[in-house]
Amino acid sequence: MLLSGKTAIISGAASKRGIGLATARRFAAEGARVAILDIDAAAAAEAAASLGEGHIGLGCNVADKTSCNDAVAQVARRFGVIDILINNAGITQPVKLLDITPEDWERIQDVNLKGVLFLSQAVIPHMRARKTGSIACMSSVSAQRGGGIFGGPHYSAAKAGVLGLAKAMAREFGPDGIRVNCVTPGLIGTDITAGKLTDEMKAKILEGIPLNRLGTADDVAGIYTFLASDLSAYVTGAVIDVNGGMLIH
Ligand SMILES: NC(=O)c1ccc[n+]([C@@H]2O[C@H](COP(=O)([O-])OP(=O)(O)OC[C@H]3O[C@@H](n4cnc5c(N)ncnc54)[C@H](O)[C@@H]3O)[C@@H](O)[C@H]2O)c1
């Protein structure tokens, strides 16, 4: 097992068809104890219970620093140590540039980008104390190609911000034994598009994907598992595409 004896925090892992829960399942199968942190506390508890004994699910709004600190403190009390952090929580909105309101901008930056900062700030001291840790952050192909798939320009901007933030964290905390990497998925079949993706849109998108299918949550869970495990012991500041060839660069 790749994560035997390790402990992991995964944010945004309560939604049933989501990337976070698929990752939690994979981590548990690889021997990790998992803490699911999600804005939906009841769903987080239910998701953790579905993994079996020893996992925990807590309410946490990643866009709120106090909420992150409180949740991480609870995990540290329960697990003792924190080996892995997956900054996965995110929201999107399909909207054109001229229609973005100040509130839209704040909301999208807060969850997708500020959330990575706050949760990492809460977890890193625990990792630094033991001189070991792996952090993986969720970006998107939208950051690399300027959107155009589903999320608006504010989503592209937030996910591009994640790339810069994660690389800076990799540089700062490498000497402390903490690795920080990003994943950049293409279009993955989850509920984030909330039924707004029509068959016509899907068909058009498929024309641009050499592997000729949308991604699955498990496709991304596999990459998070690689980044969390010692298989990637010498990988930091990297960005791993999981996009079926939608963007080859
Ligand atoms: N599905 C895709 O095509 C795709 C592509 C690239 C990147 N992503 C990113 O992958 C991540 C997971 O998305 P998904 O597709 O599994 O979507 P999802 O909607 O199924 O999951 C998102 C989860 O984040 C939680 N969440 C939302 N706001 C939160 C907050 N403030 N604090 C804590 N939790 C919060 C939700 O409750 C949900 O459980 C997101 O960051 C998303 O932007 C998704």
Tab-separated table of C-alpha atoms and ligand atoms in Angstrom:
chain	number	residue	atom	x	y	z
A	1	MET	CA	0.000	0.000	0.000
A	2	LEU	CA	1.320	3.408	-1.000
A	3	LEU	CA	0.101	5.431	2.014
A	4	SER	CA	0.361	2.919	4.822
A	5	GLY	CA	0.277	4.603	8.247
A	6	LYS	CA	-0.042	8.120	6.802
A	7	THR	CA	-2.654	10.726	7.714
A	8	ALA	CA	-4.274	13.024	5.164
A	9	ILE	CA	-6.512	16.072	5.094
A	10	ILE	CA	-8.595	16.479	1.939
A	11	SER	CA	-10.688	19.618	1.474
A	12	GLY	CA	-13.890	19.607	-0.573
A	13	ALA	CA	-14.283	15.848	-0.345
A	14	ALA	CA	-17.923	15.452	0.683
A	15	SER	CA	-19.655	15.615	-2.661
A	16	LYS	CA	-20.666	12.099	-3.754
A	17	ARG	CA	-19.390	12.165	-7.359
A	18	GLY	CA	-16.538	14.575	-6.638
A	19	ILE	CA	-12.775	14.333	-7.082
A	20	GLY	CA	-12.214	14.803	-3.330
A	21	LEU	CA	-14.257	11.798	-2.224
A	22	ALA	CA	-12.769	9.590	-4.972
A	23	THR	CA	-9.366	10.627	-3.606
A	24	ALA	CA	-10.405	9.907	-0.015
A	25	ARG	CA	-11.515	6.401	-1.061
A	26	ARG	CA	-8.239	5.780	-2.858
A	27	PHE	CA	-6.159	7.083	0.074
A	28	ALA	CA	-8.082	4.888	2.529
A	29	ALA	CA	-7.554	1.867	0.255
A	30	GLU	CA	-3.817	2.681	0.240
A	31	GLY	CA	-3.715	2.577	4.070
A	32	ALA	CA	-4.144	6.261	5.030
A	33	ARG	CA	-6.381	7.722	7.721
A	34	VAL	CA	-8.348	10.509	6.081
A	35	ALA	CA	-9.906	13.720	7.389
A	36	ILE	CA	-12.523	15.153	5.051
A	37	LEU	CA	-12.992	18.915	5.466
A	38	ASP	CA	-15.966	20.366	3.632
A	39	ILE	CA	-18.305	23.344	3.897
A	40	ASP	CA	-21.119	20.787	4.206
A	41	ALA	CA	-20.434	19.352	7.679
A	42	ALA	CA	-23.149	16.667	7.583
A	43	ALA	CA	-22.035	15.432	4.160
A	44	ALA	CA	-18.399	15.433	5.367
A	45	ALA	CA	-19.302	13.211	8.335
A	46	GLU	CA	-21.314	10.885	6.083
A	47	ALA	CA	-18.498	10.700	3.518
A	48	ALA	CA	-15.928	9.899	6.227
A	49	ALA	CA	-18.160	7.170	7.678
A	50	SER	CA	-18.491	5.644	4.195
A	51	LEU	CA	-14.701	5.125	4.163
A	52	GLY	CA	-14.844	2.826	7.222
A	53	GLU	CA	-13.385	3.080	10.737
A	54	GLY	CA	-10.832	5.691	11.805
A	55	HIS	CA	-11.589	8.450	9.304
A	56	ILE	CA	-13.118	11.809	10.227
A	57	GLY	CA	-15.376	14.338	8.532
A	58	LEU	CA	-15.553	17.960	9.689
A	59	GLY	CA	-17.269	21.152	8.625
A	60	CYS	CA	-14.751	23.707	7.350
A	61	ASN	CA	-15.065	26.775	5.144
A	62	VAL	CA	-11.642	27.006	3.479
A	63	ALA	CA	-12.273	30.695	2.722
A	64	ASP	CA	-12.355	31.423	6.476
A	65	LYS	CA	-9.020	31.390	8.316
A	66	THR	CA	-10.487	30.671	11.748
A	67	SER	CA	-12.540	27.804	10.351
A	68	CYS	CA	-9.370	26.296	8.799
A	69	ASN	CA	-7.387	26.695	12.027
A	70	ASP	CA	-10.155	25.108	14.114
A	71	ALA	CA	-10.628	22.145	11.774
A	72	VAL	CA	-6.887	21.451	11.472
A	73	ALA	CA	-6.501	21.645	15.266
A	74	GLN	CA	-9.230	19.017	15.622
A	75	VAL	CA	-7.550	16.757	13.058
A	76	ALA	CA	-4.181	17.162	14.797
A	77	ARG	CA	-5.776	16.173	18.117
A	78	ARG	CA	-7.382	13.076	16.583
A	79	PHE	CA	-4.564	11.909	14.283
A	80	GLY	CA	-1.541	13.264	16.184
A	81	VAL	CA	0.329	14.042	12.965
A	82	ILE	CA	-0.569	15.340	9.486
A	83	ASP	CA	1.438	13.898	6.582
A	84	ILE	CA	-0.620	14.941	3.553
A	85	LEU	CA	-2.762	17.940	2.605
A	86	ILE	CA	-4.901	17.947	-0.525
A	87	ASN	CA	-6.191	21.466	-1.240
A	88	ASN	CA	-9.062	20.298	-3.411
A	89	ALA	CA	-12.091	22.465	-2.505
A	90	GLY	CA	-13.298	24.723	-5.275
A	91	ILE	CA	-16.285	26.351	-6.923
A	92	THR	CA	-16.858	27.632	-10.433
A	93	GLN	CA	-19.266	29.838	-12.355
A	94	PRO	CA	-19.819	30.038	-16.125
A	95	VAL	CA	-19.905	33.758	-16.777
A	96	LYS	CA	-18.359	36.153	-19.321
A	97	LEU	CA	-15.821	38.788	-18.281
A	98	LEU	CA	-18.094	41.807	-18.587
A	99	ASP	CA	-20.719	40.129	-16.418
A	100	ILE	CA	-18.441	39.369	-13.445
A	101	THR	CA	-19.669	41.320	-10.411
A	102	PRO	CA	-17.349	42.305	-7.550
A	103	GLU	CA	-19.167	39.706	-5.412
A	104	ASP	CA	-18.610	36.967	-8.020
A	105	TRP	CA	-14.904	37.831	-8.168
A	106	GLU	CA	-14.549	37.711	-4.343
A	107	ARG	CA	-16.427	34.439	-3.978
A	108	ILE	CA	-14.439	32.625	-6.673
A	109	GLN	CA	-11.042	33.923	-5.438
A	110	ASP	CA	-11.932	33.264	-1.808
A	111	VAL	CA	-12.713	29.577	-2.157
A	112	ASN	CA	-10.323	28.570	-4.958
A	113	LEU	CA	-7.250	30.636	-4.042
A	114	LYS	CA	-7.490	32.116	-0.547
A	115	GLY	CA	-8.707	28.710	0.644
A	116	VAL	CA	-5.399	27.151	-0.460
A	117	LEU	CA	-3.495	29.798	1.508
A	118	PHE	CA	-5.526	29.500	4.711
A	119	LEU	CA	-5.608	25.702	4.881
A	120	SER	CA	-1.904	25.457	4.025
A	121	GLN	CA	-1.076	28.049	6.704
A	122	ALA	CA	-2.955	25.929	9.239
A	123	VAL	CA	-1.294	22.633	8.237
A	124	ILE	CA	2.318	23.608	7.433
A	125	PRO	CA	3.453	24.204	11.051
A	126	HIS	CA	2.476	20.581	11.836
A	127	MET	CA	4.496	19.315	8.871
A	128	ARG	CA	7.434	21.617	9.481
A	129	ALA	CA	7.777	20.409	13.065
A	130	ARG	CA	8.410	16.877	11.718
A	131	LYS	CA	10.352	17.988	8.607
A	132	THR	CA	8.070	16.031	6.300
A	133	GLY	CA	4.878	16.515	4.337
A	134	SER	CA	3.249	16.487	0.928
A	135	ILE	CA	0.772	19.123	-0.227
A	136	ALA	CA	-1.096	18.888	-3.531
A	137	CYS	CA	-3.196	21.792	-4.796
A	138	MET	CA	-6.052	21.785	-7.272
A	139	SER	CA	-5.567	24.085	-10.238
A	140	SER	CA	-7.175	23.507	-13.661
A	141	VAL	CA	-6.463	23.411	-17.381
A	142	SER	CA	-8.530	26.587	-17.290
A	143	ALA	CA	-5.522	28.358	-15.709
A	144	GLN	CA	-3.227	27.211	-18.541
A	145	ARG	CA	-5.419	27.843	-21.564
A	146	GLY	CA	-7.406	30.859	-20.370
A	147	GLY	CA	-10.660	29.069	-19.604
A	148	GLY	CA	-13.076	28.580	-22.426
A	149	ILE	CA	-14.416	25.273	-21.144
A	150	PHE	CA	-16.848	26.006	-18.352
A	151	GLY	CA	-15.551	28.379	-15.660
A	152	GLY	CA	-15.370	32.127	-16.236
A	153	PRO	CA	-12.247	34.344	-16.402
A	154	HIS	CA	-12.328	34.852	-12.612
A	155	TYR	CA	-12.067	31.051	-12.196
A	156	SER	CA	-9.099	30.932	-14.630
A	157	ALA	CA	-7.452	33.729	-12.652
A	158	ALA	CA	-7.974	32.009	-9.309
A	159	LYS	CA	-6.671	28.660	-10.583
A	160	ALA	CA	-3.651	30.395	-12.171
A	161	GLY	CA	-3.052	32.026	-8.789
A	162	VAL	CA	-2.970	28.546	-7.242
A	163	LEU	CA	-0.073	27.596	-9.560
A	164	GLY	CA	1.991	30.596	-8.424
A	165	LEU	CA	1.138	30.145	-4.762
A	166	ALA	CA	1.965	26.423	-4.805
A	167	LYS	CA	5.307	26.976	-6.574
A	168	ALA	CA	6.230	29.660	-4.030
A	169	MET	CA	5.297	27.307	-1.175
A	170	ALA	CA	7.424	24.557	-2.792
A	171	ARG	CA	10.421	26.916	-2.839
A	172	GLU	CA	9.923	28.202	0.714
A	173	PHE	CA	9.242	24.881	2.416
A	174	GLY	CA	11.473	22.490	0.441
A	175	PRO	CA	14.228	22.921	3.056
A	176	ASP	CA	11.681	21.777	5.674
A	177	GLY	CA	11.040	18.511	3.823
A	178	ILE	CA	7.622	19.660	2.579
A	179	ARG	CA	6.798	19.049	-1.089
A	180	VAL	CA	4.102	21.129	-2.840
A	181	ASN	CA	2.684	20.257	-6.258
A	182	CYS	CA	-0.363	20.991	-8.405
A	183	VAL	CA	-2.760	19.055	-10.581
A	184	THR	CA	-4.358	20.634	-13.653
A	185	PRO	CA	-7.341	18.531	-14.725
A	186	GLY	CA	-9.266	19.015	-17.932
A	187	LEU	CA	-12.988	18.364	-17.901
A	188	ILE	CA	-13.839	15.767	-15.235
A	189	GLY	CA	-17.348	14.323	-14.900
A	190	THR	CA	-18.482	15.552	-11.456
A	191	ASP	CA	-21.329	17.687	-10.117
A	192	ILE	CA	-19.361	20.956	-10.208
A	193	THR	CA	-20.984	21.862	-13.511
A	194	ALA	CA	-24.378	21.237	-11.822
A	195	GLY	CA	-26.158	19.925	-14.911
A	196	LYS	CA	-25.282	23.070	-16.881
A	197	LEU	CA	-23.086	21.187	-19.355
A	198	THR	CA	-25.283	20.242	-22.329
A	199	ASP	CA	-24.703	17.185	-24.564
A	200	GLU	CA	-23.884	19.583	-27.366
A	201	MET	CA	-21.198	21.289	-25.260
A	202	LYS	CA	-19.782	17.872	-24.292
A	203	ALA	CA	-19.607	16.701	-27.929
A	204	LYS	CA	-17.766	19.878	-28.917
A	205	ILE	CA	-15.294	19.498	-26.050
A	206	LEU	CA	-14.651	15.831	-26.972
A	207	GLU	CA	-13.478	16.894	-30.423
A	208	GLY	CA	-10.504	18.540	-28.706
A	209	ILE	CA	-9.572	15.592	-26.465
A	210	PRO	CA	-7.189	13.046	-28.082
A	211	LEU	CA	-8.159	10.316	-25.567
A	212	ASN	CA	-11.764	10.930	-26.662
A	213	ARG	CA	-13.493	10.888	-23.285
A	214	LEU	CA	-14.111	13.166	-20.326
A	215	GLY	CA	-11.968	12.500	-17.271
A	216	THR	CA	-13.233	10.666	-14.194
A	217	ALA	CA	-12.770	11.580	-10.545
A	218	ASP	CA	-10.617	8.431	-10.222
A	219	ASP	CA	-8.287	9.711	-12.958
A	220	VAL	CA	-7.452	12.684	-10.729
A	221	ALA	CA	-7.430	10.611	-7.514
A	222	GLY	CA	-4.619	8.507	-9.012
A	223	ILE	CA	-2.433	11.575	-9.560
A	224	TYR	CA	-3.150	12.922	-6.061
A	225	THR	CA	-2.132	9.479	-4.734
A	226	PHE	CA	1.148	9.613	-6.659
A	227	LEU	CA	1.871	13.121	-5.336
A	228	ALA	CA	0.940	12.176	-1.763
A	229	SER	CA	3.103	9.045	-1.769
A	230	ASP	CA	6.850	8.499	-1.642
A	231	LEU	CA	6.747	7.571	-5.346
A	232	SER	CA	7.053	11.332	-5.900
A	233	ALA	CA	9.686	11.894	-3.174
A	234	TYR	CA	11.863	14.068	-5.475
A	235	VAL	CA	8.993	15.997	-7.090
A	236	THR	CA	8.158	19.497	-5.866
A	237	GLY	CA	6.884	22.657	-7.570
A	238	ALA	CA	5.528	20.466	-10.369
A	239	VAL	CA	2.267	20.749	-12.263
A	240	ILE	CA	0.727	17.508	-13.499
A	241	ASP	CA	-1.815	17.649	-16.327
A	242	VAL	CA	-4.741	15.210	-16.144
A	243	ASN	CA	-6.551	16.252	-19.283
A	244	GLY	CA	-6.630	13.417	-21.838
A	245	GLY	CA	-4.416	15.514	-24.106
A	246	MET	CA	-6.820	18.465	-24.266
A	247	LEU	CA	-3.781	20.702	-23.751
A	248	ILE	CA	-0.405	19.343	-24.847
A	249	HIS	CA	2.405	21.807	-24.233
B	1	LIG	N1	-14.726	18.769	-12.509
B	1	LIG	C1	-13.869	19.369	-13.304
B	1	LIG	O1	-13.988	19.344	-14.528
B	1	LIG	C2	-12.686	20.083	-12.731
B	1	LIG	C3	-11.629	20.443	-13.581
B	1	LIG	C4	-10.514	21.109	-13.070
B	1	LIG	C5	-10.480	21.431	-11.722
B	1	LIG	N2	-11.530	21.084	-10.925
B	1	LIG	C6	-11.426	21.427	-9.497
B	1	LIG	O2	-11.504	20.222	-8.755
B	1	LIG	C7	-11.947	20.514	-7.417
B	1	LIG	C8	-13.045	19.533	-7.045
B	1	LIG	O3	-14.138	19.752	-7.889
B	1	LIG	P1	-15.240	18.657	-8.265
B	1	LIG	O4	-15.352	18.675	-9.742
B	1	LIG	O5	-14.979	17.383	-7.542
B	1	LIG	O6	-16.539	19.415	-7.728
B	1	LIG	P2	-17.612	19.124	-6.591
B	1	LIG	O7	-18.540	20.268	-6.657
B	1	LIG	O8	-18.132	17.740	-6.716
B	1	LIG	O9	-16.741	19.202	-5.262
B	1	LIG	C9	-16.362	20.403	-4.661
B	1	LIG	C10	-16.442	20.215	-3.152
B	1	LIG	O10	-15.943	21.412	-2.524
B	1	LIG	C11	-16.815	21.727	-1.441
B	1	LIG	N3	-16.714	23.160	-1.148
B	1	LIG	C12	-17.234	24.202	-1.853
B	1	LIG	N4	-16.951	25.361	-1.248
B	1	LIG	C13	-16.224	25.056	-0.148
B	1	LIG	C14	-15.638	25.829	0.904
B	1	LIG	N5	-15.763	27.169	0.940
B	1	LIG	N6	-14.965	25.187	1.891
B	1	LIG	C15	-14.849	23.834	1.861
B	1	LIG	N7	-15.394	23.060	0.926
B	1	LIG	C16	-16.060	23.659	-0.068
B	1	LIG	C17	-18.191	21.305	-1.926
B	1	LIG	O11	-19.108	21.151	-0.864
B	1	LIG	C18	-17.865	19.999	-2.651
B	1	LIG	O12	-17.892	18.891	-1.763
B	1	LIG	C19	-12.370	21.978	-7.456
B	1	LIG	O13	-11.319	22.789	-6.924
B	1	LIG	C20	-12.538	22.278	-8.937
B	1	LIG	O14	-12.373	23.649	-9.233
B	1	LIG	C21	-12.612	20.410	-11.391
